[in-house]
Amino acid sequence: MNSKLTLAEQETIILWDNELDTASIYTHDPRLLRRLAELSAKYPDDCIFEKNGAGKSRFYRVPKKLIAIRTPYSEERRKRQREQALQENYRERFSGNPGDAAGEET
């Protein structure tokens, strides 16, 4: 019997209790699981792995300040930020700063 969950069943649930400074996250999403695992390894006091769930799902507890709902990026803003990032990358790669691996290219 195959007990693989459908994409619709692979949900993410964020529990936000107004009394606490943290939120609980339950997720099946592989990208979010990877990001939470990285944060948990780097900041173990802030991003806390709580327990395994069904299948590959996991429970984490994180500070509420890590959870944000943003306005969507306009295409103009996305293009402007892409161009800025490309320019900054160009400057870093060719600035010749010692110790900068990218700056060592010729």
XYZ file of N, CA and C in Angstrom:
318
model
N 0.842 -1.189 0.000
C 0.000 0.000 0.000
C 0.883 1.247 0.000
N 0.628 2.153 -0.913
C 1.410 3.377 -1.040
C 0.766 4.473 -0.200
N 1.487 4.986 0.774
C 0.945 6.022 1.654
C 1.546 7.390 1.346
N 2.029 7.559 0.109
C 2.617 8.839 -0.275
C 1.526 9.908 -0.319
N 1.833 11.061 0.271
C 0.863 12.152 0.313
C 0.829 12.903 -1.011
N -0.345 13.387 -1.377
C -0.461 14.226 -2.562
C 0.127 15.595 -2.237
N 0.377 16.400 -3.261
C 0.898 17.748 -3.025
C -0.057 18.560 -2.160
N -1.353 18.383 -2.349
C -2.334 19.109 -1.540
C -2.262 18.701 -0.070
N -1.893 17.452 0.179
C -1.793 16.970 1.559
C -0.465 17.355 2.222
N 0.507 17.765 1.427
C 1.812 18.159 1.961
C 1.764 19.634 2.349
N 1.068 19.910 3.414
C 0.810 21.284 3.796
C 1.840 21.834 4.782
N 1.805 23.140 4.917
C 2.585 23.844 5.926
C 1.600 24.588 6.808
N 1.756 24.432 8.111
C 0.872 25.093 9.067
C 1.737 25.923 10.009
N 1.392 27.195 10.148
C 2.081 28.076 11.083
C 1.091 28.431 12.183
N 1.440 28.075 13.405
C 0.593 28.384 14.563
C 1.153 29.621 15.259
N 0.332 30.633 15.359
C 0.731 31.936 15.893
C -0.078 32.189 17.147
N 0.549 32.055 18.314
C -0.109 32.292 19.597
C 0.256 33.697 20.053
N -0.744 34.566 20.255
C -0.474 35.952 20.624
C 0.212 36.095 21.975
N 0.156 35.073 22.793
C 0.772 35.129 24.118
C 2.282 34.849 24.070
N 2.737 34.160 23.025
C 4.143 33.761 22.931
C 4.913 34.638 21.948
N 6.247 34.635 22.077
C 7.114 35.348 21.144
C 7.552 34.460 19.987
N 7.130 33.205 20.008
C 7.516 32.258 18.964
C 6.280 31.730 18.246
N 6.523 31.207 17.053
C 5.473 30.551 16.270
C 5.917 29.112 16.022
N 4.960 28.210 15.923
C 5.263 26.811 15.606
C 4.996 26.576 14.131
N 5.907 25.862 13.493
C 5.771 25.556 12.071
C 5.779 24.046 11.893
N 4.755 23.547 11.200
C 4.667 22.143 10.811
C 4.681 22.143 9.294
N 5.622 21.413 8.690
C 5.695 21.449 7.231
C 6.189 20.142 6.627
N 5.759 19.922 5.387
C 6.232 18.827 4.532
C 7.117 19.381 3.421
N 7.093 20.709 3.210
C 7.768 21.345 2.084
C 9.282 21.151 2.174
N 9.887 20.462 1.190
C 11.328 20.181 1.248
C 12.203 21.436 1.289
N 11.814 22.475 0.546
C 12.601 23.711 0.557
C 12.550 24.379 1.922
N 11.363 24.433 2.509
C 11.213 25.038 3.830
C 11.902 24.183 4.892
N 11.809 22.868 4.767
C 12.498 21.979 5.712
C 14.008 22.192 5.658
N 14.552 22.328 4.451
C 15.988 22.557 4.292
C 16.381 23.893 4.921
N 15.586 24.913 4.673
C 15.875 26.251 5.229
C 15.785 26.239 6.753
N 14.774 25.597 7.292
C 14.634 25.512 8.749
C 15.776 24.716 9.376
N 16.207 23.641 8.717
C 17.335 22.845 9.228
C 18.608 23.690 9.234
N 18.831 24.488 8.179
C 20.006 25.365 8.125
C 19.959 26.401 9.244
N 18.788 27.022 9.423
C 18.643 28.010 10.487
C 18.834 27.381 11.862
N 18.307 26.182 12.040
C 18.432 25.482 13.313
C 19.888 25.150 13.622
N 20.651 24.769 12.602
C 22.070 24.461 12.800
C 22.867 25.721 13.115
N 22.539 26.814 12.448
C 23.279 28.057 12.618
C 22.841 28.833 13.864
N 21.541 28.782 14.180
C 20.984 29.523 15.312
C 20.147 28.590 16.187
N 20.794 27.648 16.879
C 20.040 26.632 17.627
C 19.193 27.182 18.771
N 19.529 28.369 19.275
C 18.725 28.955 20.354
C 17.473 29.638 19.829
N 17.461 29.990 18.542
C 16.317 30.692 17.958
C 15.395 29.775 17.162
N 15.955 28.998 16.272
C 15.170 28.094 15.424
C 15.303 26.692 16.003
N 14.266 26.241 16.664
C 14.348 25.006 17.449
C 13.567 23.878 16.772
N 14.294 22.804 16.450
C 13.644 21.595 15.953
C 12.921 20.959 17.132
N 11.621 20.681 16.967
C 10.851 20.096 18.064
C 10.703 18.591 17.930
N 10.197 18.149 16.771
C 10.016 16.709 16.601
C 9.705 16.381 15.145
N 9.853 15.098 14.815
C 9.467 14.596 13.503
C 7.963 14.411 13.471
N 7.396 14.618 12.289
C 5.981 14.373 12.087
C 5.796 13.152 11.208
N 4.626 13.023 10.648
C 4.328 11.905 9.751
C 5.149 12.041 8.467
N 5.653 10.927 7.986
C 6.460 10.951 6.768
C 7.713 11.761 6.975
N 7.947 12.715 6.090
C 9.144 13.551 6.186
C 8.859 14.896 6.850
N 7.671 15.091 7.388
C 7.322 16.373 7.994
C 8.067 16.583 9.307
N 8.211 17.843 9.665
C 8.917 18.220 10.885
C 8.185 19.371 11.572
N 8.431 19.499 12.867
C 7.917 20.604 13.661
C 9.102 21.460 14.123
N 8.993 22.772 13.938
C 10.003 23.721 14.407
C 9.317 24.835 15.181
N 10.081 25.486 16.045
C 9.615 26.678 16.755
C 10.594 27.795 16.428
N 10.068 28.928 15.962
C 10.911 30.049 15.540
C 10.381 31.351 16.132
N 11.253 32.364 16.269
C 10.770 33.677 16.702
C 9.804 34.240 15.662
N 8.782 34.906 16.136
C 7.785 35.468 15.221
C 8.397 36.464 14.243
N 9.478 37.135 14.649
C 10.080 38.133 13.766
C 10.643 37.523 12.485
N 10.823 36.193 12.445
C 11.311 35.535 11.230
C 10.203 35.309 10.206
N 8.962 35.478 10.617
C 7.827 35.239 9.716
C 7.313 36.586 9.216
N 7.236 36.739 7.896
C 6.826 38.011 7.321
C 5.879 37.792 6.156
N 4.969 38.722 6.007
C 4.091 38.757 4.835
C 4.398 40.073 4.139
N 4.867 39.971 2.902
C 5.314 41.149 2.169
C 4.386 41.449 1.010
N 4.480 42.694 0.560
C 3.780 43.045 -0.676
C 4.554 42.437 -1.835
N 3.881 42.071 -2.899
C 4.581 41.473 -4.036
C 5.517 42.488 -4.693
N 6.618 41.984 -5.258
C 7.552 42.825 -6.003
C 6.936 43.157 -7.353
N 7.041 44.407 -7.740
C 6.628 44.776 -9.091
C 7.739 44.332 -10.045
N 7.396 44.184 -11.302
C 8.398 43.800 -12.297
C 9.487 44.863 -12.382
N 9.117 46.127 -12.226
C 10.101 47.214 -12.268
C 11.093 47.080 -11.097
N 10.579 46.813 -9.907
C 11.451 46.664 -8.741
C 12.359 45.440 -8.893
N 11.790 44.345 -9.376
C 12.570 43.124 -9.584
C 13.710 43.375 -10.576
N 13.411 44.088 -11.669
C 14.422 44.384 -12.681
C 15.511 45.292 -12.103
N 15.102 46.326 -11.348
C 16.056 47.262 -10.753
C 16.982 46.537 -9.768
N 16.428 45.658 -8.937
C 17.249 44.937 -7.967
C 18.169 43.928 -8.653
N 17.711 43.313 -9.726
C 18.555 42.386 -10.479
C 19.754 43.126 -11.068
N 19.486 44.286 -11.666
C 20.568 45.076 -12.247
C 21.552 45.533 -11.176
N 21.051 45.929 -10.018
C 21.912 46.349 -8.913
C 22.775 45.183 -8.428
N 22.178 44.005 -8.301
C 22.928 42.827 -7.852
C 24.013 42.465 -8.858
N 23.689 42.548 -10.142
C 24.684 42.259 -11.175
C 25.838 43.252 -11.108
N 25.536 44.539 -10.903
C 26.580 45.564 -10.801
C 27.458 45.320 -9.575
N 26.838 45.008 -8.428
C 27.599 44.758 -7.205
C 28.490 43.529 -7.369
N 27.974 42.496 -8.006
C 28.762 41.290 -8.245
C 29.942 41.623 -9.149
N 29.719 42.438 -10.162
C 30.787 42.835 -11.072
C 31.870 43.584 -10.303
N 31.456 44.530 -9.439
C 32.435 45.300 -8.658
C 33.229 44.400 -7.731
N 32.567 43.457 -7.063
C 33.251 42.546 -6.140
C 34.244 41.658 -6.877
N 33.849 41.145 -8.011
C 34.707 40.211 -8.752
C 35.951 40.884 -9.292
N 35.853 42.158 -9.656
C 36.963 42.816 -10.321
C 37.569 43.955 -9.509
N 37.275 43.980 -8.204
C 37.832 45.050 -7.370
C 39.277 44.783 -6.993
N 39.736 43.518 -7.067
C 41.108 43.172 -6.734
C 41.378 43.166 -5.242
N 40.323 43.056 -4.393
C 40.519 43.009 -2.958
C 41.250 41.734 -2.578
N 42.340 41.838 -1.809
C 43.041 40.629 -1.377
C 42.141 39.781 -0.498
N 42.236 38.484 -0.661
C 41.418 37.572 0.145
C 40.056 37.319 -0.441
N 39.683 38.095 -1.440
C 38.410 37.891 -2.109
C 38.651 36.916 -3.260
N 38.171 35.684 -3.112
C 38.458 34.649 -4.105
C 38.013 35.066 -5.494
N 36.863 35.746 -5.565
C 36.378 36.168 -6.865
C 37.262 37.271 -7.450
N 37.871 38.099 -6.576
C 38.718 39.182 -7.035
C 40.053 38.717 -7.557
N 40.385 37.437 -7.341
C 41.668 36.914 -7.781
C 41.661 36.490 -9.244
N 40.480 36.510 -9.854
C 40.394 36.117 -11.262
C 41.088 37.148 -12.134
N 41.607 36.690 -13.247
C 42.244 37.599 -14.194
C 41.507 37.620 -15.490
